[in-house]
Amino acid sequence: MAKKVELILGKSRKPLYARRFQVVVKPSQPYLLEATLTDDEGSPLSGKTIDFYESRDMSTWTKIYSGTTDASGKTSVTIAKSVAGDYYYKARFEGDETYDASESNIEKVTVREEAVAAPAIPLFAIILVCLFLLLLFSREEEA
């Protein structure tokens, strides 16, 4: 199942909004970039072209996809990267005769192998240590 990265656009006179969260995927695991375009009142704009851009350094951007918004104002593209690292994405609406241009916030996707977790101390080991300490202190009180 693809993880979802949401890029939200609005008219340029209105502050842009994007959910802030970290997306981490394994190499070649697909993830979905989804952009939503709305007007100042929050109504979806359909039939509008949204361009998706990708960067590795947040200064050089490459257009990777253009999509047309549906009745919900959404368009999306599924991406999968085989090379580990950080990838940055943004979506842009160039504007038209009715609506100003708009650009989403930048969202980051990290591609990496699963981190190796430090081995957890088994619960029974903690219980044994507690019992040992309890016995030790109870013997000291008896003496």
CSV table of N, CA and C in Angstrom, one decimal:
chain,number,residue,atom,x,y,z
A,1,MET,N,0.8,-1.2,0.0
A,1,MET,CA,0.0,0.0,0.0
A,1,MET,C,0.9,1.2,0.0
A,2,ALA,N,0.5,2.2,-0.8
A,2,ALA,CA,1.3,3.4,-0.9
A,2,ALA,C,1.0,4.4,0.2
A,3,LYS,N,2.1,5.0,0.8
A,3,LYS,CA,1.9,6.0,1.8
A,3,LYS,C,1.5,7.3,1.0
A,4,LYS,N,0.8,8.2,1.7
A,4,LYS,CA,0.2,9.4,1.1
A,4,LYS,C,0.9,10.6,1.6
A,5,VAL,N,1.3,11.5,0.6
A,5,VAL,CA,1.8,12.8,0.9
A,5,VAL,C,0.9,13.8,0.3
A,6,GLU,N,0.3,14.7,1.1
A,6,GLU,CA,-0.7,15.6,0.7
A,6,GLU,C,-0.1,17.0,0.5
A,7,LEU,N,-0.3,17.5,-0.7
A,7,LEU,CA,0.1,18.9,-1.0
A,7,LEU,C,-1.2,19.7,-1.3
A,8,ILE,N,-1.4,20.7,-0.5
A,8,ILE,CA,-2.6,21.5,-0.6
A,8,ILE,C,-2.4,22.9,-1.1
A,9,LEU,N,-3.1,23.3,-2.1
A,9,LEU,CA,-2.9,24.6,-2.7
A,9,LEU,C,-4.2,25.4,-2.5
A,10,GLY,N,-4.1,26.7,-2.5
A,10,GLY,CA,-5.2,27.6,-2.5
A,10,GLY,C,-4.8,28.8,-3.4
A,11,LYS,N,-5.7,29.8,-3.4
A,11,LYS,CA,-5.4,31.0,-4.2
A,11,LYS,C,-4.2,31.7,-3.6
A,12,SER,N,-3.4,32.4,-4.4
A,12,SER,CA,-2.2,33.0,-3.8
A,12,SER,C,-2.4,34.0,-2.8
A,13,ARG,N,-3.5,34.7,-2.8
A,13,ARG,CA,-3.8,35.7,-1.8
A,13,ARG,C,-4.1,35.1,-0.4
A,14,LYS,N,-4.4,33.8,-0.4
A,14,LYS,CA,-4.8,33.1,0.9
A,14,LYS,C,-3.5,32.3,1.3
A,15,PRO,N,-3.2,32.3,2.6
A,15,PRO,CA,-2.1,31.5,3.1
A,15,PRO,C,-2.2,30.1,2.6
A,16,LEU,N,-1.1,29.5,2.2
A,16,LEU,CA,-1.1,28.1,1.8
A,16,LEU,C,-1.0,27.2,3.0
A,17,TYR,N,-1.6,26.1,2.9
A,17,TYR,CA,-1.7,25.2,4.0
A,17,TYR,C,-1.2,23.8,3.6
A,18,ALA,N,-0.4,23.2,4.4
A,18,ALA,CA,0.0,21.8,4.2
A,18,ALA,C,0.1,21.1,5.5
A,19,ARG,N,-0.3,19.9,5.6
A,19,ARG,CA,-0.1,19.1,6.8
A,19,ARG,C,1.4,18.8,7.0
A,20,ARG,N,1.9,18.9,8.2
A,20,ARG,CA,3.3,18.7,8.5
A,20,ARG,C,3.5,17.3,9.1
A,21,PHE,N,4.1,16.4,8.5
A,21,PHE,CA,4.4,15.1,9.0
A,21,PHE,C,5.5,14.5,8.3
A,22,GLN,N,6.2,13.6,8.8
A,22,GLN,CA,7.3,13.0,8.2
A,22,GLN,C,6.9,11.7,7.5
A,23,VAL,N,7.3,11.5,6.3
A,23,VAL,CA,7.0,10.3,5.5
A,23,VAL,C,8.3,9.6,5.3
A,24,VAL,N,8.4,8.3,5.8
A,24,VAL,CA,9.6,7.5,5.5
A,24,VAL,C,9.2,6.2,4.8
A,25,VAL,N,9.8,5.9,3.7
A,25,VAL,CA,9.5,4.7,3.0
A,25,VAL,C,10.8,4.0,2.7
A,26,LYS,N,10.6,2.7,2.4
A,26,LYS,CA,11.7,1.8,2.0
A,26,LYS,C,12.0,2.1,0.5
A,27,PRO,N,13.3,1.8,0.1
A,27,PRO,CA,13.5,1.9,-1.4
A,27,PRO,C,12.6,1.1,-2.2
A,28,SER,N,12.1,1.7,-3.3
A,28,SER,CA,11.1,1.1,-4.2
A,28,SER,C,9.7,1.0,-3.7
A,29,GLN,N,9.5,1.4,-2.4
A,29,GLN,CA,8.1,1.4,-1.9
A,29,GLN,C,7.3,2.6,-2.5
A,30,PRO,N,6.2,2.4,-3.1
A,30,PRO,CA,5.4,3.5,-3.7
A,30,PRO,C,4.8,4.4,-2.6
A,31,TYR,N,4.8,5.7,-3.0
A,31,TYR,CA,4.1,6.7,-2.2
A,31,TYR,C,3.3,7.6,-3.1
A,32,LEU,N,2.2,8.1,-2.6
A,32,LEU,CA,1.2,8.9,-3.4
A,32,LEU,C,1.4,10.4,-3.1
A,33,LEU,N,1.6,11.2,-4.1
A,33,LEU,CA,1.6,12.6,-3.9
A,33,LEU,C,0.2,13.1,-4.4
A,34,GLU,N,-0.5,13.8,-3.5
A,34,GLU,CA,-1.9,14.2,-3.8
A,34,GLU,C,-2.0,15.7,-3.6
A,35,ALA,N,-2.4,16.4,-4.5
A,35,ALA,CA,-2.6,17.9,-4.4
A,35,ALA,C,-4.1,18.2,-4.5
A,36,THR,N,-4.5,19.1,-3.6
A,36,THR,CA,-5.9,19.6,-3.6
A,36,THR,C,-5.9,21.1,-3.9
A,37,LEU,N,-6.7,21.5,-4.8
A,37,LEU,CA,-6.8,22.9,-5.2
A,37,LEU,C,-8.2,23.5,-4.8
A,38,THR,N,-8.2,24.5,-4.0
A,38,THR,CA,-9.5,25.1,-3.6
A,38,THR,C,-9.4,26.7,-3.9
A,39,ASP,N,-10.6,27.3,-3.9
A,39,ASP,CA,-10.7,28.7,-3.9
A,39,ASP,C,-10.6,29.3,-2.5
A,40,ASP,N,-10.8,30.6,-2.4
A,40,ASP,CA,-10.8,31.3,-1.1
A,40,ASP,C,-11.8,30.8,-0.1
A,41,GLU,N,-12.9,30.3,-0.6
A,41,GLU,CA,-14.0,29.8,0.2
A,41,GLU,C,-13.8,28.4,0.6
A,42,GLY,N,-12.8,27.7,0.0
A,42,GLY,CA,-12.5,26.3,0.3
A,42,GLY,C,-13.2,25.4,-0.6
A,43,SER,N,-13.9,25.9,-1.7
A,43,SER,CA,-14.5,25.1,-2.6
A,43,SER,C,-13.5,24.5,-3.6
A,44,PRO,N,-13.7,23.2,-3.9
A,44,PRO,CA,-12.7,22.6,-4.9
A,44,PRO,C,-12.8,23.1,-6.3
A,45,LEU,N,-11.6,23.2,-6.9
A,45,LEU,CA,-11.6,23.7,-8.3
A,45,LEU,C,-11.2,22.5,-9.2
A,46,SER,N,-12.2,22.2,-10.1
A,46,SER,CA,-11.9,21.0,-11.0
A,46,SER,C,-11.5,21.5,-12.3
A,47,GLY,N,-10.8,20.6,-13.1
A,47,GLY,CA,-10.4,20.9,-14.4
A,47,GLY,C,-9.2,21.8,-14.5
A,48,LYS,N,-8.4,21.9,-13.4
A,48,LYS,CA,-7.2,22.8,-13.4
A,48,LYS,C,-6.0,21.9,-13.4
A,49,THR,N,-5.0,22.4,-14.1
A,49,THR,CA,-3.7,21.7,-14.2
A,49,THR,C,-2.8,22.0,-13.1
A,50,ILE,N,-2.3,20.9,-12.4
A,50,ILE,CA,-1.4,21.0,-11.3
A,50,ILE,C,-0.1,20.4,-11.7
A,51,ASP,N,1.1,21.1,-11.5
A,51,ASP,CA,2.4,20.5,-11.8
A,51,ASP,C,3.0,20.1,-10.5
A,52,PHE,N,3.6,18.9,-10.5
A,52,PHE,CA,4.3,18.4,-9.4
A,52,PHE,C,5.8,18.5,-9.6
A,53,TYR,N,6.6,19.0,-8.6
A,53,TYR,CA,8.0,19.2,-8.8
A,53,TYR,C,8.7,18.4,-7.7
A,54,GLU,N,10.0,18.0,-8.0
A,54,GLU,CA,10.8,17.2,-7.1
A,54,GLU,C,12.2,17.9,-7.0
A,55,SER,N,12.8,17.8,-5.8
A,55,SER,CA,14.1,18.3,-5.6
A,55,SER,C,14.9,17.4,-4.6
A,56,ARG,N,16.2,17.4,-4.7
A,56,ARG,CA,17.0,16.7,-3.7
A,56,ARG,C,17.7,17.7,-2.8
A,57,ASP,N,17.8,19.0,-3.3
A,57,ASP,CA,18.5,20.0,-2.5
A,57,ASP,C,17.6,21.2,-2.1
A,58,MET,N,16.4,21.3,-2.5
A,58,MET,CA,15.4,22.3,-2.3
A,58,MET,C,15.8,23.6,-3.0
A,59,SER,N,16.7,23.6,-4.0
A,59,SER,CA,17.0,24.8,-4.8
A,59,SER,C,16.8,24.5,-6.3
A,60,THR,N,17.1,23.3,-6.7
A,60,THR,CA,16.9,22.9,-8.1
A,60,THR,C,15.7,22.0,-8.2
A,61,TRP,N,14.6,22.4,-8.9
A,61,TRP,CA,13.4,21.7,-9.0
A,61,TRP,C,13.1,21.2,-10.4
A,62,THR,N,12.6,20.0,-10.5
A,62,THR,CA,12.3,19.3,-11.8
A,62,THR,C,10.9,18.9,-11.8
A,63,LYS,N,10.2,19.3,-12.9
A,63,LYS,CA,8.8,18.9,-13.0
A,63,LYS,C,8.7,17.4,-13.3
A,64,ILE,N,8.0,16.7,-12.5
A,64,ILE,CA,7.9,15.3,-12.6
A,64,ILE,C,6.5,14.8,-13.1
A,65,TYR,N,5.5,15.7,-13.1
A,65,TYR,CA,4.2,15.2,-13.5
A,65,TYR,C,3.3,16.4,-13.6
A,66,SER,N,2.3,16.3,-14.5
A,66,SER,CA,1.2,17.3,-14.6
A,66,SER,C,-0.1,16.6,-14.6
A,67,GLY,N,-1.0,17.0,-13.7
A,67,GLY,CA,-2.3,16.3,-13.6
A,67,GLY,C,-3.4,17.3,-13.6
A,68,THR,N,-4.6,16.9,-13.9
A,68,THR,CA,-5.8,17.7,-13.9
A,68,THR,C,-6.7,17.4,-12.7
A,69,THR,N,-7.1,18.4,-12.0
A,69,THR,CA,-7.9,18.2,-10.8
A,69,THR,C,-9.3,17.6,-11.2
A,70,ASP,N,-9.8,16.7,-10.3
A,70,ASP,CA,-11.1,16.1,-10.5
A,70,ASP,C,-12.2,17.0,-9.8
A,71,ALA,N,-13.4,16.5,-9.7
A,71,ALA,CA,-14.5,17.3,-9.1
A,71,ALA,C,-14.2,17.6,-7.6
A,72,SER,N,-13.3,16.9,-7.0
A,72,SER,CA,-13.0,17.2,-5.6
A,72,SER,C,-11.8,18.2,-5.5
A,73,GLY,N,-11.3,18.6,-6.7
A,73,GLY,CA,-10.1,19.5,-6.7
A,73,GLY,C,-8.8,18.8,-6.5
A,74,LYS,N,-8.8,17.5,-6.6
A,74,LYS,CA,-7.6,16.6,-6.4
A,74,LYS,C,-7.0,16.1,-7.7
A,75,THR,N,-5.7,15.9,-7.6
A,75,THR,CA,-5.0,15.2,-8.6
A,75,THR,C,-3.8,14.5,-7.9
A,76,SER,N,-3.3,13.4,-8.4
A,76,SER,CA,-2.3,12.7,-7.7
A,76,SER,C,-1.4,11.9,-8.7
A,77,VAL,N,-0.2,11.5,-8.1
A,77,VAL,CA,0.7,10.7,-8.9
A,77,VAL,C,1.4,9.8,-7.8
A,78,THR,N,1.7,8.6,-8.3
A,78,THR,CA,2.4,7.6,-7.4
A,78,THR,C,3.8,7.6,-7.8
A,79,ILE,N,4.7,7.6,-6.8
A,79,ILE,CA,6.2,7.7,-7.0
A,79,ILE,C,6.8,6.5,-6.2
A,80,ALA,N,7.9,6.0,-6.7
A,80,ALA,CA,8.7,5.0,-6.0
A,80,ALA,C,10.2,5.3,-6.4
A,81,LYS,N,11.0,5.5,-5.3
A,81,LYS,CA,12.4,5.8,-5.5
A,81,LYS,C,13.2,4.6,-5.0
A,82,SER,N,14.2,4.2,-5.8
A,82,SER,CA,15.1,3.1,-5.4
A,82,SER,C,16.4,3.6,-4.7
A,83,VAL,N,16.7,4.8,-4.8
A,83,VAL,CA,17.9,5.4,-4.2
A,83,VAL,C,17.5,6.0,-2.9
A,84,ALA,N,18.2,5.6,-1.8
A,84,ALA,CA,17.9,6.2,-0.5
A,84,ALA,C,18.3,7.7,-0.4
A,85,GLY,N,17.6,8.4,0.4
A,85,GLY,CA,17.9,9.9,0.6
A,85,GLY,C,16.6,10.6,0.8
A,86,ASP,N,16.8,11.9,0.9
A,86,ASP,CA,15.6,12.8,1.1
A,86,ASP,C,15.2,13.4,-0.2
A,87,TYR,N,13.9,13.4,-0.4
A,87,TYR,CA,13.3,13.9,-1.6
A,87,TYR,C,12.2,15.0,-1.2
A,88,TYR,N,12.2,16.1,-1.9
A,88,TYR,CA,11.3,17.2,-1.6
A,88,TYR,C,10.4,17.4,-2.7
A,89,TYR,N,9.1,17.7,-2.4
A,89,TYR,CA,8.0,17.8,-3.4
A,89,TYR,C,7.2,19.1,-3.1
A,90,LYS,N,6.8,19.7,-4.2
A,90,LYS,CA,5.8,20.8,-4.1
A,90,LYS,C,4.9,20.7,-5.3
A,91,ALA,N,3.8,21.3,-5.2
A,91,ALA,CA,2.8,21.3,-6.3
A,91,ALA,C,2.5,22.8,-6.7
A,92,ARG,N,2.3,23.0,-8.0
A,92,ARG,CA,2.0,24.4,-8.4
A,92,ARG,C,0.9,24.5,-9.4
A,93,PHE,N,0.0,25.5,-9.2
A,93,PHE,CA,-1.0,25.8,-10.1
A,93,PHE,C,-0.6,27.1,-10.7
A,94,GLU,N,-0.4,27.2,-12.1
A,94,GLU,CA,0.1,28.3,-12.7
A,94,GLU,C,-0.9,29.5,-12.8
A,95,GLY,N,-2.1,29.3,-12.5
A,95,GLY,CA,-3.2,30.3,-12.5
A,95,GLY,C,-3.8,30.3,-13.9
A,96,ASP,N,-4.9,31.1,-14.0
A,96,ASP,CA,-5.7,31.2,-15.2
A,96,ASP,C,-6.4,32.5,-15.2
A,97,GLU,N,-7.3,32.7,-16.1
A,97,GLU,CA,-8.0,34.0,-16.2
A,97,GLU,C,-8.9,34.3,-15.0
A,98,THR,N,-9.2,33.3,-14.2
A,98,THR,CA,-10.1,33.5,-13.0
A,98,THR,C,-9.3,33.4,-11.7
A,99,TYR,N,-8.3,32.6,-11.6
A,99,TYR,CA,-7.6,32.3,-10.4
A,99,TYR,C,-6.1,32.6,-10.5
A,100,ASP,N,-5.6,33.2,-9.4
A,100,ASP,CA,-4.1,33.5,-9.4
A,100,ASP,C,-3.3,32.2,-9.2
A,101,ALA,N,-2.0,32.3,-9.5
A,101,ALA,CA,-1.1,31.2,-9.3
A,101,ALA,C,-1.0,30.8,-7.9
A,102,SER,N,-0.7,29.6,-7.6
A,102,SER,CA,-0.6,29.1,-6.2
A,102,SER,C,0.4,28.0,-6.1
A,103,GLU,N,1.1,27.9,-5.0
A,103,GLU,CA,2.1,26.9,-4.8
A,103,GLU,C,2.0,26.3,-3.4
A,104,SER,N,2.1,25.0,-3.3
A,104,SER,CA,2.0,24.4,-2.0
A,104,SER,C,3.3,24.6,-1.2
A,105,ASN,N,3.2,24.2,0.1
A,105,ASN,CA,4.4,24.1,0.9
A,105,ASN,C,5.2,22.9,0.4
A,106,ILE,N,6.4,22.9,0.8
A,106,ILE,CA,7.3,21.8,0.4
A,106,ILE,C,7.1,20.6,1.4
A,107,GLU,N,7.0,19.4,0.9
A,107,GLU,CA,6.9,18.2,1.7
A,107,GLU,C,8.1,17.3,1.5
A,108,LYS,N,8.6,16.7,2.5
A,108,LYS,CA,9.8,15.9,2.4
A,108,LYS,C,9.4,14.4,2.6
A,109,VAL,N,10.0,13.6,1.8
A,109,VAL,CA,9.9,12.1,1.9
A,109,VAL,C,11.3,11.6,2.0
A,110,THR,N,11.5,10.7,3.0
A,110,THR,CA,12.8,10.1,3.2
A,110,THR,C,12.7,8.7,2.8
A,111,VAL,N,13.6,8.3,1.9
A,111,VAL,CA,13.7,6.9,1.5
A,111,VAL,C,14.9,6.3,2.2
A,112,ARG,N,14.7,5.2,2.9
A,112,ARG,CA,15.8,4.5,3.6
A,112,ARG,C,15.4,3.1,4.0
A,113,GLU,N,16.4,2.3,4.2
A,113,GLU,CA,16.1,1.0,4.7
A,113,GLU,C,15.7,1.1,6.2
A,114,GLU,N,14.9,0.1,6.6
A,114,GLU,CA,14.4,0.2,8.0
A,114,GLU,C,15.6,0.3,9.0
A,115,ALA,N,15.5,1.2,9.9
A,115,ALA,CA,16.5,1.4,10.9
A,115,ALA,C,16.5,0.1,11.8
A,116,VAL,N,17.7,-0.3,12.2
A,116,VAL,CA,17.8,-1.4,13.1
A,116,VAL,C,17.6,-0.9,14.5
A,117,ALA,N,16.6,-1.4,15.1
A,117,ALA,CA,16.2,-1.0,16.5
A,117,ALA,C,17.2,-1.7,17.5
A,118,ALA,N,17.5,-1.0,18.5
A,118,ALA,CA,18.3,-1.7,19.6
A,118,ALA,C,17.5,-2.7,20.2
A,119,PRO,N,18.1,-3.8,20.6
A,119,PRO,CA,17.3,-4.9,21.2
A,119,PRO,C,16.6,-4.4,22.5
A,120,ALA,N,15.4,-4.7,22.6
A,120,ALA,CA,14.6,-4.3,23.8
A,120,ALA,C,15.0,-5.3,24.9
A,121,ILE,N,15.0,-4.8,26.1
A,121,ILE,CA,15.2,-5.7,27.3
A,121,ILE,C,13.9,-6.5,27.5
A,122,PRO,N,14.0,-7.8,27.5
A,122,PRO,CA,12.8,-8.6,27.7
A,122,PRO,C,12.2,-8.3,29.0
A,123,LEU,N,10.9,-8.3,29.1
A,123,LEU,CA,10.1,-8.0,30.3
A,123,LEU,C,10.5,-8.9,31.4
A,124,PHE,N,10.7,-10.2,31.1
A,124,PHE,CA,11.1,-11.2,32.1
A,124,PHE,C,12.4,-10.8,32.8
A,125,ALA,N,13.3,-10.2,32.0
A,125,ALA,CA,14.6,-9.8,32.6
A,125,ALA,C,14.4,-8.7,33.6
A,126,ILE,N,13.5,-7.8,33.3
A,126,ILE,CA,13.2,-6.7,34.2
A,126,ILE,C,12.6,-7.2,35.5
A,127,ILE,N,11.7,-8.1,35.3
A,127,ILE,CA,11.0,-8.8,36.5
A,127,ILE,C,12.0,-9.5,37.4
A,128,LEU,N,13.0,-10.2,36.8
A,128,LEU,CA,14.0,-10.9,37.5
A,128,LEU,C,14.9,-10.0,38.3
A,129,VAL,N,15.3,-8.9,37.7
A,129,VAL,CA,16.1,-7.9,38.4
A,129,VAL,C,15.3,-7.3,39.6
A,130,CYS,N,14.0,-7.0,39.4
A,130,CYS,CA,13.2,-6.5,40.5
A,130,CYS,C,13.1,-7.5,41.6
A,131,LEU,N,12.9,-8.7,41.3
A,131,LEU,CA,12.7,-9.8,42.3
A,131,LEU,C,14.1,-9.9,43.1
A,132,PHE,N,15.2,-9.9,42.4
A,132,PHE,CA,16.5,-10.0,43.0
A,132,PHE,C,16.7,-8.8,44.0
A,133,LEU,N,16.4,-7.6,43.6
A,133,LEU,CA,16.5,-6.4,44.4
A,133,LEU,C,15.6,-6.5,45.6
A,134,LEU,N,14.4,-7.0,45.4
A,134,LEU,CA,13.5,-7.2,46.5
A,134,LEU,C,14.0,-8.2,47.5
A,135,LEU,N,14.5,-9.3,47.1
A,135,LEU,CA,15.1,-10.3,48.0
A,135,LEU,C,16.3,-9.8,48.7
A,136,LEU,N,17.1,-9.0,48.0
A,136,LEU,CA,18.3,-8.5,48.6
A,136,LEU,C,18.0,-7.5,49.7
A,137,PHE,N,17.0,-6.6,49.5
A,137,PHE,CA,16.7,-5.6,50.5
A,137,PHE,C,15.9,-6.3,51.6
A,138,SER,N,15.2,-7.3,51.4
A,138,SER,CA,14.4,-8.0,52.5
A,138,SER,C,15.4,-8.8,53.4
A,139,ARG,N,16.5,-9.3,52.8
A,139,ARG,CA,17.5,-10.0,53.6
A,139,ARG,C,18.3,-9.0,54.5
A,140,GLU,N,18.6,-7.8,53.9
A,140,GLU,CA,19.3,-6.8,54.7
A,140,GLU,C,18.5,-6.4,55.9
A,141,GLU,N,17.1,-6.3,55.8
A,141,GLU,CA,16.3,-5.9,56.9
A,141,GLU,C,16.2,-6.9,58.0
A,142,GLU,N,16.3,-8.2,57.6
A,142,GLU,CA,16.3,-9.3,58.6
A,142,GLU,C,17.6,-9.4,59.4
A,143,ALA,N,18.7,-8.9,58.8
A,143,ALA,CA,20.0,-9.0,59.5
A,143,ALA,C,20.2,-8.0,60.5
